[in-house]
GROMACS .gro file of C-alpha atoms in nm:
model
  341
    1MET     CA    1  11.790  13.287   8.018
    2SER     CA    2  11.647  13.649   8.012
    3ALA     CA    3  11.815  13.940   8.189
    4ASN     CA    4  11.537  13.940   8.451
    5GLY     CA    5  11.624  13.583   8.559
    6PRO     CA    6  11.515  13.233   8.459
    7SER     CA    7  11.198  13.191   8.249
    8TYR     CA    8  10.958  12.924   8.363
    9THR     CA    9  10.682  12.764   8.162
   10VAL     CA   10  10.345  12.661   8.310
   11SER     CA   11  10.465  12.304   8.294
   12ASP     CA   12  10.778  12.377   8.488
   13LEU     CA   13  10.565  12.551   8.757
   14LEU     CA   14  10.329  12.267   8.784
   15VAL     CA   15  10.620  12.035   8.825
   16GLN     CA   16  10.754  12.243   9.113
   17ALA     CA   17  10.397  12.253   9.263
   18GLN     CA   18  10.387  11.871   9.254
   19HIS     CA   19  10.717  11.843   9.427
   20ALA     CA   20  10.590  12.079   9.697
   21ILE     CA   21  10.278  11.871   9.735
   22ASP     CA   22  10.488  11.559   9.766
   23SER     CA   23  10.662  11.720  10.052
   24PHE     CA   24  10.344  11.839  10.207
   25GLU     CA   25  10.445  12.209  10.161
   26PHE     CA   26  10.094  12.303  10.042
   27GLU     CA   27  10.130  12.682  10.073
   28LEU     CA   28  10.446  12.679   9.865
   29ALA     CA   29  10.268  12.453   9.614
   30GLN     CA   30   9.977  12.710   9.606
   31GLN     CA   31  10.219  12.982   9.503
   32PHE     CA   32  10.349  12.774   9.214
   33ALA     CA   33   9.994  12.694   9.102
   34GLU     CA   34   9.891  13.059   9.124
   35ARG     CA   35  10.182  13.167   8.923
   36ALA     CA   36  10.091  12.908   8.652
   37LEU     CA   37   9.735  13.031   8.643
   38SER     CA   38   9.845  13.389   8.613
   39MET     CA   39  10.023  13.289   8.296
   40GLU     CA   40   9.750  13.057   8.154
   41PRO     CA   41   9.419  13.116   8.342
   42ASN     CA   42   9.239  12.837   8.148
   43ASN     CA   43   9.503  12.570   8.174
   44VAL     CA   44   9.307  12.261   8.286
   45ASP     CA   45   9.620  12.094   8.457
   46ALA     CA   46   9.689  12.421   8.642
   47LEU     CA   47   9.325  12.454   8.748
   48GLU     CA   48   9.318  12.090   8.873
   49THR     CA   49   9.641  12.144   9.067
   50ALA     CA   50   9.518  12.455   9.225
   51GLY     CA   51   9.185  12.302   9.319
   52ALA     CA   52   9.356  11.997   9.482
   53ILE     CA   53   9.602  12.224   9.676
   54GLU     CA   54   9.308  12.437   9.812
   55LEU     CA   55   9.131  12.127   9.921
   56GLU     CA   56   9.439  12.011  10.109
   57LEU     CA   57   9.452  12.354  10.276
   58GLY     CA   58   9.085  12.323  10.370
   59LEU     CA   59   8.971  12.598  10.129
   60TYR     CA   60   8.668  12.413  10.003
   61ASP     CA   61   8.470  12.712   9.879
   62GLU     CA   62   8.773  12.837   9.696
   63ALA     CA   63   8.838  12.498   9.537
   64GLN     CA   64   8.479  12.490   9.413
   65ASP     CA   65   8.509  12.837   9.264
   66ILE     CA   66   8.798  12.731   9.041
   67GLN     CA   67   8.620  12.635   8.720
   68PRO     CA   68   8.320  12.481   8.891
   69ASP     CA   69   8.214  12.304   8.561
   70THR     CA   70   8.564  12.147   8.512
   71GLY     CA   71   8.747  11.892   8.705
   72PHE     CA   72   8.566  11.612   8.876
   73SER     CA   73   8.841  11.533   9.126
   74LYS     CA   74   8.763  11.819   9.374
   75TYR     CA   75   8.404  11.703   9.387
   76MET     CA   76   8.510  11.346   9.469
   77TYR     CA   77   8.735  11.482   9.749
   78LEU     CA   78   8.459  11.704   9.885
   79GLY     CA   79   8.222  11.415   9.876
   80GLN     CA   80   8.461  11.210  10.087
   81MET     CA   81   8.511  11.495  10.323
   82SER     CA   82   8.137  11.565  10.370
   83GLU     CA   83   7.838  11.378  10.505
   84GLN     CA   84   7.492  11.265  10.420
   85LEU     CA   85   7.301  11.474  10.166
   86GLU     CA   86   7.580  11.731  10.123
   87ALA     CA   87   7.820  11.449  10.030
   88ILE     CA   88   7.561  11.320   9.783
   89GLN     CA   89   7.549  11.662   9.616
   90TYR     CA   90   7.923  11.677   9.569
   91PHE     CA   91   7.948  11.319   9.441
   92GLN     CA   92   7.661  11.389   9.195
   93ARG     CA   93   7.843  11.691   9.069
   94GLY     CA   94   8.150  11.492   9.008
   95VAL     CA   95   7.963  11.201   8.838
   96ASP     CA   96   7.791  11.443   8.602
   97LEU     CA   97   8.127  11.589   8.494
   98MET     CA   98   8.276  11.238   8.454
   99MET     CA   99   7.976  11.116   8.251
  100ALA     CA  100   8.008  11.413   8.023
  101GLU     CA  101   8.375  11.359   7.977
  102ARG     CA  102   8.323  10.984   7.917
  103GLN     CA  103   8.055  11.059   7.664
  104ALA     CA  104   8.294  11.270   7.463
  105MET     CA  105   8.551  10.992   7.450
  106THR     CA  106   8.581  10.707   7.196
  107PRO     CA  107   8.465  10.393   7.382
  108ASP     CA  108   8.776  10.189   7.468
  109LEU     CA  109   8.739   9.901   7.706
  110THR     CA  110   9.098   9.802   7.683
  111THR     CA  111   9.229   9.744   8.039
  112GLY     CA  112   9.398  10.048   8.166
  113SER     CA  113   9.275  10.287   7.892
  114GLU     CA  114   9.167  10.640   7.987
  115TYR     CA  115   8.802  10.534   7.910
  116TRP     CA  116   8.833  10.225   8.129
  117LEU     CA  117   8.999  10.407   8.424
  118LEU     CA  118   8.725  10.681   8.411
  119SER     CA  119   8.452  10.425   8.399
  120ASN     CA  120   8.590  10.272   8.714
  121LYS     CA  121   8.588  10.602   8.887
  122ILE     CA  122   8.231  10.672   8.797
  123SER     CA  123   8.131  10.326   8.930
  124THR     CA  124   8.325  10.392   9.260
  125ALA     CA  125   8.137  10.728   9.304
  126LEU     CA  126   7.800  10.562   9.241
  127CYS     CA  127   7.884  10.300   9.491
  128SER     CA  128   7.978  10.562   9.753
  129MET     CA  129   7.649  10.738   9.684
  130THR     CA  130   7.459  10.417   9.744
  131ASP     CA  131   7.648  10.341  10.061
  132ILE     CA  132   7.539  10.676  10.201
  133TYR     CA  133   7.179  10.595  10.142
  134LEU     CA  134   7.227  10.258  10.300
  135THR     CA  135   7.370  10.409  10.613
  136ASP     CA  136   7.370  10.779  10.700
  137CYS     CA  137   7.063  10.853  10.483
  138CYS     CA  138   6.878  10.526  10.526
  139PHE     CA  139   6.580  10.705  10.677
  140GLU     CA  140   6.525  10.935  10.379
  141PRO     CA  141   6.195  10.853  10.215
  142ASP     CA  142   6.360  10.792   9.885
  143ALA     CA  143   6.660  10.605  10.013
  144GLU     CA  144   6.568  10.274   9.852
  145GLN     CA  145   6.474  10.437   9.524
  146LYS     CA  146   6.814  10.618   9.517
  147CYS     CA  147   7.001  10.295   9.582
  148GLU     CA  148   6.839  10.128   9.292
  149GLN     CA  149   6.896  10.434   9.070
  150TYR     CA  150   7.276  10.467   9.148
  151LEU     CA  151   7.329  10.091   9.110
  152GLY     CA  152   7.124  10.072   8.788
  153GLN     CA  153   7.351  10.337   8.644
  154ALA     CA  154   7.664  10.151   8.773
  155LEU     CA  155   7.558   9.826   8.616
  156GLN     CA  156   7.529  10.000   8.277
  157ILE     CA  157   7.892  10.110   8.285
  158GLU     CA  158   8.129   9.871   8.136
  159PRO     CA  159   8.334   9.709   8.283
  160VAL     CA  160   8.113   9.635   8.590
  161THR     CA  161   8.351   9.634   8.877
  162PRO     CA  162   8.339   9.392   9.179
  163GLU     CA  163   8.256   9.685   9.405
  164VAL     CA  164   7.930   9.741   9.219
  165TYR     CA  165   7.819   9.381   9.287
  166GLN     CA  166   7.925   9.391   9.642
  167THR     CA  167   7.729   9.710   9.697
  168LEU     CA  168   7.427   9.552   9.511
  169ALA     CA  169   7.459   9.258   9.756
  170SER     CA  170   7.436   9.490  10.048
  171VAL     CA  171   7.128   9.659   9.912
  172ARG     CA  172   6.959   9.317   9.841
  173LEU     CA  173   7.033   9.203  10.200
  174SER     CA  174   6.873   9.514  10.343
  175GLN     CA  175   6.569   9.425  10.126
  176GLN     CA  176   6.593   9.071  10.271
  177ARG     CA  177   6.644   8.928   9.927
  178LEU     CA  178   6.897   8.672  10.028
  179GLU     CA  179   6.929   8.464   9.705
  180ASP     CA  180   6.970   8.784   9.499
  181ALA     CA  181   7.237   8.894   9.742
  182LYS     CA  182   7.417   8.563   9.698
  183LEU     CA  183   7.403   8.586   9.316
  184ALA     CA  184   7.553   8.949   9.332
  185LEU     CA  185   7.828   8.827   9.561
  186ALA     CA  186   7.913   8.538   9.333
  187GLN     CA  187   7.917   8.770   9.017
  188GLY     CA  188   8.158   9.006   9.205
  189LEU     CA  189   8.395   8.723   9.306
  190GLY     CA  190   8.390   8.587   8.952
  191ILE     CA  191   8.550   8.904   8.832
  192TRP     CA  192   8.857   8.923   9.047
  193LEU     CA  193   8.910   8.597   9.235
  194SER     CA  194   9.146   8.459   8.978
  195ALA     CA  195   9.305   8.793   8.881
  196ASP     CA  196   9.684   8.832   8.885
  197PRO     CA  197   9.777   9.048   9.189
  198ASP     CA  198  10.082   9.166   9.003
  199ASP     CA  199   9.874   9.304   8.719
  200GLU     CA  200   9.876   9.691   8.758
  201PHE     CA  201   9.517   9.712   8.647
  202ASN     CA  202   9.365   9.409   8.814
  203LEU     CA  203   9.017   9.461   8.958
  204ILE     CA  204   9.111   9.306   9.309
  205PRO     CA  205   8.924   9.522   9.567
  206GLU     CA  206   9.115   9.703   9.833
  207TYR     CA  207   9.206   9.525  10.156
  208GLU     CA  208   8.931   9.698  10.354
  209THR     CA  209   8.672   9.632  10.080
  210ARG     CA  210   8.756   9.260  10.090
  211LEU     CA  211   8.711   9.261  10.471
  212ALA     CA  212   8.353   9.404  10.427
  213LEU     CA  213   8.315   9.138  10.161
  214VAL     CA  214   8.393   8.856  10.404
  215LYS     CA  215   8.125   8.993  10.638
  216LEU     CA  216   7.867   8.985  10.363
  217LEU     CA  217   7.978   8.621  10.262
  218LEU     CA  218   7.935   8.507  10.628
  219GLU     CA  219   7.597   8.676  10.654
  220THR     CA  220   7.488   8.484  10.345
  221ALA     CA  221   7.636   8.162  10.469
  222MET     CA  222   7.877   8.147  10.170
  223TYR     CA  223   8.135   7.996  10.398
  224ASP     CA  224   8.367   7.840  10.119
  225GLU     CA  225   8.402   8.180   9.949
  226ALA     CA  226   8.461   8.350  10.277
  227PHE     CA  227   8.744   8.130  10.367
  228THR     CA  228   8.886   8.175  10.009
  229VAL     CA  229   8.889   8.557  10.058
  230LEU     CA  230   9.014   8.528  10.416
  231ASN     CA  231   9.315   8.310  10.321
  232GLY     CA  232   9.414   8.564  10.062
  233LEU     CA  233   9.388   8.846  10.315
  234ILE     CA  234   9.600   8.658  10.572
  235GLU     CA  235   9.860   8.572  10.304
  236GLU     CA  236   9.876   8.945  10.211
  237ASN     CA  237   9.887   9.070  10.565
  238ASP     CA  238   9.830   8.862  10.876
  239GLN     CA  239   9.890   9.144  11.117
  240VAL     CA  240   9.542   9.298  11.095
  241PRO     CA  241   9.313   9.237  11.410
  242ASP     CA  242   8.998   9.262  11.191
  243THR     CA  243   9.113   8.989  10.955
  244LEU     CA  244   9.204   8.737  11.243
  245TYR     CA  245   8.881   8.819  11.415
  246LEU     CA  246   8.686   8.728  11.103
  247PHE     CA  247   8.891   8.418  11.046
  248GLY     CA  248   8.816   8.302  11.400
  249TRP     CA  249   8.445   8.404  11.377
  250ALA     CA  250   8.406   8.216  11.044
  251ASN     CA  251   8.552   7.899  11.198
  252TYR     CA  252   8.332   7.938  11.500
  253ILE     CA  253   8.017   7.979  11.299
  254CYS     CA  254   8.102   7.672  11.086
  255ALA     CA  255   8.165   7.470  11.404
  256GLU     CA  256   7.836   7.570  11.558
  257GLU     CA  257   7.645   7.460  11.251
  258MET     CA  258   7.792   7.102  11.262
  259ASN     CA  259   7.585   6.808  11.380
  260ASP     CA  260   7.758   6.713  11.715
  261THR     CA  261   7.590   6.371  11.736
  262ASP     CA  262   7.834   6.214  11.493
  263SER     CA  263   8.179   6.138  11.624
  264SER     CA  264   8.366   6.245  11.307
  265ALA     CA  265   8.165   6.560  11.297
  266VAL     CA  266   8.250   6.635  11.664
  267GLU     CA  267   8.611   6.586  11.577
  268GLN     CA  268   8.598   6.823  11.282
  269ARG     CA  269   8.400   7.073  11.490
  270ASN     CA  270   8.667   7.071  11.766
  271GLU     CA  271   8.936   7.123  11.501
  272GLN     CA  272   8.752   7.424  11.376
  273LEU     CA  273   8.708   7.561  11.729
  274GLU     CA  274   9.085   7.517  11.787
  275ASN     CA  275   9.147   7.710  11.459
  276ALA     CA  276   8.912   7.977  11.577
  277ARG     CA  277   9.075   8.000  11.910
  278GLU     CA  278   9.423   8.032  11.759
  279ALA     CA  279   9.310   8.320  11.541
  280LEU     CA  280   9.107   8.495  11.808
  281ASN     CA  281   9.395   8.485  12.055
  282ALA     CA  282   9.611   8.634  11.786
  283CYS     CA  283   9.355   8.890  11.731
  284VAL     CA  284   9.345   9.001  12.094
  285LYS     CA  285   9.725   9.033  12.094
  286LEU     CA  286   9.729   9.240  11.772
  287TRP     CA  287   9.439   9.445  11.910
  288HIS     CA  288   9.660   9.566  12.203
  289MET     CA  289   9.982   9.576  12.000
  290THR     CA  290   9.839   9.802  11.731
  291GLY     CA  291   9.645  10.031  11.978
  292SER     CA  292   9.306   9.954  11.819
  293THR     CA  293   9.004  10.135  11.953
  294ASP     CA  294   8.745   9.893  11.818
  295LYS     CA  295   8.616   9.782  12.160
  296PRO     CA  296   8.311   9.591  12.032
  297LEU     CA  297   8.542   9.376  11.821
  298LEU     CA  298   8.750   9.295  12.127
  299GLN     CA  299   8.436   9.227  12.346
  300HIS     CA  300   8.298   8.989  12.081
  301THR     CA  301   8.638   8.821  12.046
  302GLN     CA  302   8.667   8.757  12.415
  303GLU     CA  303   8.298   8.624  12.422
  304LEU     CA  304   8.393   8.380  12.151
  305LEU     CA  305   8.703   8.264  12.331
  306SER     CA  306   8.499   8.211  12.643
  307ASN     CA  307   8.249   8.002  12.448
  308ILE     CA  308   8.513   7.801  12.293
  309THR     CA  309   8.661   7.728  12.643
  310GLN     CA  310   8.342   7.601  12.759
  311VAL     CA  311   8.332   7.342  12.482
  312LEU     CA  312   8.713   7.254  12.450
  313GLY     CA  313   8.828   7.333  12.805
  314PRO     CA  314   9.107   7.575  12.902
  315GLU     CA  315   9.377   7.607  12.643
  316VAL     CA  316   9.711   7.434  12.743
  317GLU     CA  317  10.007   7.629  12.605
  318SER     CA  318  10.300   7.394  12.515
  319LYS     CA  319  10.659   7.494  12.578
  320GLU     CA  320  10.707   7.538  12.204
  321ASP     CA  321  10.413   7.770  12.173
  322ALA     CA  322  10.534   7.981  12.460
  323GLU     CA  323  10.876   8.014  12.302
  324GLU     CA  324  10.727   8.091  11.972
  325ASP     CA  325  10.508   8.370  12.135
  326MET     CA  326  10.838   8.507  12.294
  327ASP     CA  327  11.003   8.513  11.962
  328GLY     CA  328  10.709   8.674  11.791
  329GLY     CA  329  10.677   8.397  11.534
  330ASP     CA  330  10.428   8.421  11.252
  331ILE     CA  331  10.099   8.243  11.286
  332GLU     CA  332  10.025   7.963  11.029
  333TYR     CA  333   9.670   7.885  10.944
  334GLU     CA  334   9.532   7.570  10.771
  335ASP     CA  335   9.359   7.607  10.440
  336GLU     CA  336   8.995   7.598  10.552
  337ASP     CA  337   8.872   7.542  10.192
  338GLU     CA  338   9.031   7.196  10.197
  339GLU     CA  339   8.917   7.126  10.558
  340MET     CA  340   8.562   7.195  10.475
  341GLN     CA  341   8.541   6.983  10.163
   0.00000   0.00000   0.00000
């Protein structure tokens, strides 16, 4: 220890900055980061930390000014915070930096390697750019060309992630290329469906991404696959209104497509409508409990319940069901994969 007090290294200061970030004390974290940069102005970790802190503080211009040609993370963040073509510009800047960094690395497709992780980040960014042209920028004259360009790049990056195939399916559906969309969805499912959820580096998509996947599977009439994904989502978390809505909607669609002239088909149709009603009723309850603001979802759920009542008649709640509702019991769902076979 010096006579002037304790001597801190850049590493020490960055540790303190991270502690402050974890405690949401971003102004304090900024002081530590600035001190570290005063000691080593070109320290990459210090630059990255300072940029991340300034983004949290809303200092977007300042974050870009910190080594604009170094550190892709800030551009990914800015892309997420921006809209339309401005977001595209930020994402493209980040992708360019990541591609340059990846090119300088020795290829290593070992799961979890730095090369592997960076490749996944590039793919995610390219999918985000494609999604922007599918939605907010869909009326741009080169929207379709840009989608093909970004997905073409993503498909060249090993390993190809499920998200790339899912985004590709969305593009193919927008082009009314149904069979190509189905092929892309099947390819994506083949990557992660049998993955070990306990594996730190599994490629199982995020919960919200899988919800979007279910919608695509229903749109392409891939019902068995939709129920497989839905059952996994419900097992993971059965307290999400959107999941229960999609489970009910999937059952309703399948019931509607059955031939009601055959007695056995009518029985199976009614069973699926009962499953749909159970899930949709649970969806309505959760919608109110969670304070959801998705009014179109609630409206469609209520319309489906009304349609089901017209077919099956009013629902008769047993004493056991009433007691279970009062106790807040969990809802159990049958395995639709087995039922549909």
